[in-house]
Amino acid sequence: MPDLKQLFVNNRQWAEAIKEEDPEFFSKLAGQQAPEYLWIGCADSRVPANEIVGLLPGELFVHRNVANVVLHTDLNCLSVMQYAVDVLKVKHIIVTGHYGCGGVQAAMRNRQLGLIDGWLRSIRDLYYENWDRLEKLPDDETKLDRMCELNVIQQVANVSHSSIVQNAWHRGQDLAVHGFIYGIKDGHLKNLNVTVRGLEQIPEQYRLSLP
């Protein structure tokens, strides 16, 4: 399996390069994980979380799935969030989508793809909720890019509406939820300016009282 062998070669070269720059890097990394950021991003292979923001392993806690969706029935995502907030005490949750997202594009079409159709259903609902405004945009690429932004904005709301985040705010924990989007064509990260820092920014019907 020459392709797999190359991965191990690449790994050794990477590890040696890191050790040359900082001989104590791996020993320090093994001692403790203390990231300040949780990144919830798309599983797209063109969107490498650490590299985009220039952070080393150990500095960014990462969860990725198709189309960076946060569902309140997804125990995987919720478990990552709870560990990041309650144990690691991250200060920032960053939902990051990307322009030209294939998952978002699939949700905008009527074709069946299989199991993933259920996963993308919430994005399809969001698409039809915004249909009238999106239809006024000039072309399909512009519509897709706007939907990618709207999806991030919705997922920021979903994170903020979770009991995990709201309980942290009830405790007085310093925690903010942000929405970013990444441009694969230029490598630039854009802040969508939808940051939520506390309960007062959440619509009243989504605010949860202490248990």
Tab-separated table of C-alpha atoms in Angstrom, residues 34-201:
chain	number	residue	atom	x	y	z
A	34	ALA	CA	-5.881	23.447	27.417
A	35	PRO	CA	-7.378	25.004	24.278
A	36	GLU	CA	-9.362	28.224	24.484
A	37	TYR	CA	-11.329	27.518	21.317
A	38	LEU	CA	-13.846	24.932	20.150
A	39	TRP	CA	-14.101	24.849	16.356
A	40	ILE	CA	-17.277	23.367	14.878
A	41	GLY	CA	-16.592	23.076	11.182
A	42	CYS	CA	-17.336	21.215	7.988
A	43	ALA	CA	-15.777	17.819	7.275
A	44	ASP	CA	-14.640	19.082	3.855
A	45	SER	CA	-10.988	18.083	3.361
A	46	ARG	CA	-10.185	21.548	1.987
A	47	VAL	CA	-10.938	23.226	5.319
A	48	PRO	CA	-8.170	22.227	7.793
A	49	ALA	CA	-9.120	23.929	11.043
A	50	ASN	CA	-5.719	24.381	12.733
A	51	GLU	CA	-3.962	25.530	9.587
A	52	ILE	CA	-6.579	28.126	8.670
A	53	VAL	CA	-6.115	29.984	11.951
A	54	GLY	CA	-2.427	29.201	12.406
A	55	LEU	CA	-2.782	27.234	15.646
A	56	LEU	CA	-0.762	24.210	16.708
A	57	PRO	CA	-2.168	20.897	17.996
A	58	GLY	CA	-3.482	21.400	21.508
A	59	GLU	CA	-4.605	24.966	20.863
A	60	LEU	CA	-7.871	24.191	19.086
A	61	PHE	CA	-10.509	21.608	20.079
A	62	VAL	CA	-12.238	20.481	16.881
A	63	HIS	CA	-15.544	18.903	15.885
A	64	ARG	CA	-16.363	18.476	12.202
A	65	ASN	CA	-19.322	17.085	10.292
A	66	VAL	CA	-20.969	17.508	6.908
A	67	ALA	CA	-22.015	21.176	6.508
A	68	ASN	CA	-21.060	22.161	10.105
A	69	VAL	CA	-24.513	21.383	11.464
A	70	VAL	CA	-25.402	21.571	15.166
A	71	LEU	CA	-28.477	19.460	15.904
A	72	HIS	CA	-29.946	19.076	19.371
A	73	THR	CA	-30.344	15.354	18.681
A	74	ASP	CA	-26.685	14.825	17.736
A	75	LEU	CA	-25.104	13.304	20.841
A	76	ASN	CA	-21.676	13.351	19.225
A	77	CYS	CA	-21.658	17.114	18.710
A	78	LEU	CA	-23.328	17.792	22.053
A	79	SER	CA	-20.805	15.608	23.875
A	80	VAL	CA	-17.946	17.520	22.271
A	81	MET	CA	-19.570	20.805	23.251
A	82	GLN	CA	-20.133	19.722	26.844
A	83	TYR	CA	-16.583	18.485	27.272
A	84	ALA	CA	-15.196	21.659	25.733
A	85	VAL	CA	-17.351	23.963	27.870
A	86	ASP	CA	-17.578	22.093	31.185
A	87	VAL	CA	-14.170	20.413	31.342
A	88	LEU	CA	-11.784	22.311	29.083
A	89	LYS	CA	-13.458	25.658	29.872
A	90	VAL	CA	-13.024	27.016	26.366
A	91	LYS	CA	-13.762	30.713	25.999
A	92	HIS	CA	-14.874	30.662	22.384
A	93	ILE	CA	-17.052	28.346	20.305
A	94	ILE	CA	-16.484	29.092	16.645
A	95	VAL	CA	-18.939	27.732	14.075
A	96	THR	CA	-17.138	27.867	10.739
A	97	GLY	CA	-18.704	27.167	7.371
A	98	HIS	CA	-17.193	27.677	3.954
A	99	TYR	CA	-18.322	29.068	0.653
A	100	GLY	CA	-19.250	26.510	-1.989
A	101	CYS	CA	-20.158	23.898	0.652
A	102	GLY	CA	-21.290	20.684	-1.026
A	103	GLY	CA	-23.569	19.769	1.858
A	104	VAL	CA	-25.417	23.071	1.670
A	105	GLN	CA	-25.615	22.757	-2.105
A	106	ALA	CA	-27.116	19.277	-1.790
A	107	ALA	CA	-29.761	20.615	0.593
A	108	MET	CA	-30.761	23.188	-2.041
A	109	ARG	CA	-31.487	20.480	-4.624
A	110	ASN	CA	-34.291	17.941	-4.927
A	111	ARG	CA	-32.118	14.906	-5.646
A	112	GLN	CA	-32.040	12.052	-3.131
A	113	LEU	CA	-28.560	11.131	-1.915
A	114	GLY	CA	-29.373	8.556	0.765
A	115	LEU	CA	-28.820	8.644	4.513
A	116	ILE	CA	-27.350	12.128	4.364
A	117	ASP	CA	-30.725	13.545	3.254
A	118	GLY	CA	-31.942	13.301	6.841
A	119	TRP	CA	-28.797	14.989	8.134
A	120	LEU	CA	-29.251	17.901	5.731
A	121	ARG	CA	-32.968	18.313	6.373
A	122	SER	CA	-32.527	21.297	8.703
A	123	ILE	CA	-30.554	23.132	6.008
A	124	ARG	CA	-33.252	22.321	3.452
A	125	ASP	CA	-35.824	23.811	5.835
A	126	LEU	CA	-33.654	26.919	6.207
A	127	TYR	CA	-33.390	27.172	2.424
A	128	TYR	CA	-37.147	27.191	1.953
A	129	GLU	CA	-37.613	29.671	4.805
A	130	ASN	CA	-35.350	32.072	2.900
A	131	TRP	CA	-36.509	31.124	-0.599
A	132	ASP	CA	-38.024	34.478	-1.553
A	133	ARG	CA	-34.919	36.478	-0.617
A	134	LEU	CA	-32.527	34.002	-2.194
A	135	GLU	CA	-34.453	33.955	-5.473
A	136	LYS	CA	-33.715	37.678	-5.863
A	137	LEU	CA	-29.971	37.027	-6.001
A	138	PRO	CA	-28.363	37.129	-9.465
A	139	ASP	CA	-26.986	33.596	-9.923
A	140	ASP	CA	-26.683	30.133	-8.389
A	141	GLU	CA	-23.194	30.709	-6.982
A	142	THR	CA	-24.320	33.821	-5.133
A	143	LYS	CA	-27.362	31.968	-3.782
A	144	LEU	CA	-25.178	29.105	-2.566
A	145	ASP	CA	-22.696	31.421	-0.866
A	146	ARG	CA	-25.500	33.279	0.903
A	147	MET	CA	-27.022	29.987	2.025
A	148	CYS	CA	-23.633	28.960	3.421
A	149	GLU	CA	-23.656	32.162	5.481
A	150	LEU	CA	-27.252	31.648	6.609
A	151	ASN	CA	-26.408	28.105	7.660
A	152	VAL	CA	-23.560	29.325	9.884
A	153	ILE	CA	-25.830	31.966	11.415
A	154	GLN	CA	-28.448	29.304	12.187
A	155	GLN	CA	-25.899	26.982	13.754
A	156	VAL	CA	-24.602	29.801	15.968
A	157	ALA	CA	-28.177	30.180	17.191
A	158	ASN	CA	-28.469	26.420	17.757
A	159	VAL	CA	-25.281	26.393	19.833
A	160	SER	CA	-26.462	29.392	21.850
A	161	HIS	CA	-29.858	27.826	22.479
A	162	SER	CA	-28.319	24.680	23.963
A	163	SER	CA	-28.496	24.022	27.704
A	164	ILE	CA	-24.725	23.403	27.676
A	165	VAL	CA	-23.929	26.969	26.681
A	166	GLN	CA	-26.740	28.587	28.631
A	167	ASN	CA	-25.763	26.794	31.848
A	168	ALA	CA	-22.233	28.108	31.396
A	169	TRP	CA	-23.623	31.625	31.185
A	170	HIS	CA	-25.786	31.010	34.248
A	171	ARG	CA	-22.575	30.084	36.086
A	172	GLY	CA	-20.952	33.310	34.973
A	173	GLN	CA	-18.492	31.469	32.728
A	174	ASP	CA	-16.704	33.572	30.122
A	175	LEU	CA	-17.951	32.079	26.858
A	176	ALA	CA	-18.779	33.518	23.436
A	177	VAL	CA	-20.230	31.857	20.335
A	178	HIS	CA	-19.046	33.127	16.952
A	179	GLY	CA	-19.880	32.543	13.291
A	180	PHE	CA	-17.085	32.521	10.708
A	181	ILE	CA	-16.985	31.525	7.054
A	182	TYR	CA	-13.980	30.471	5.015
A	183	GLY	CA	-13.281	31.234	1.383
A	184	ILE	CA	-11.663	28.252	-0.333
A	185	LYS	CA	-10.835	30.427	-3.348
A	186	ASP	CA	-8.728	32.931	-1.387
A	187	GLY	CA	-8.035	31.245	1.958
A	188	HIS	CA	-9.564	34.117	3.895
A	189	LEU	CA	-11.676	33.733	7.018
A	190	LYS	CA	-14.608	36.127	7.416
A	191	ASN	CA	-16.364	37.077	10.651
A	192	LEU	CA	-20.137	37.131	10.103
A	193	ASN	CA	-20.534	39.355	13.196
A	194	VAL	CA	-23.206	37.252	14.870
A	195	THR	CA	-21.344	36.720	18.152
A	196	VAL	CA	-23.478	35.774	21.157
A	197	ARG	CA	-21.955	36.417	24.587
A	198	GLY	CA	-24.850	35.941	26.993
A	199	LEU	CA	-28.468	35.092	27.685
A	200	GLU	CA	-29.660	38.637	27.040
A	201	GLN	CA	-28.857	38.193	23.326
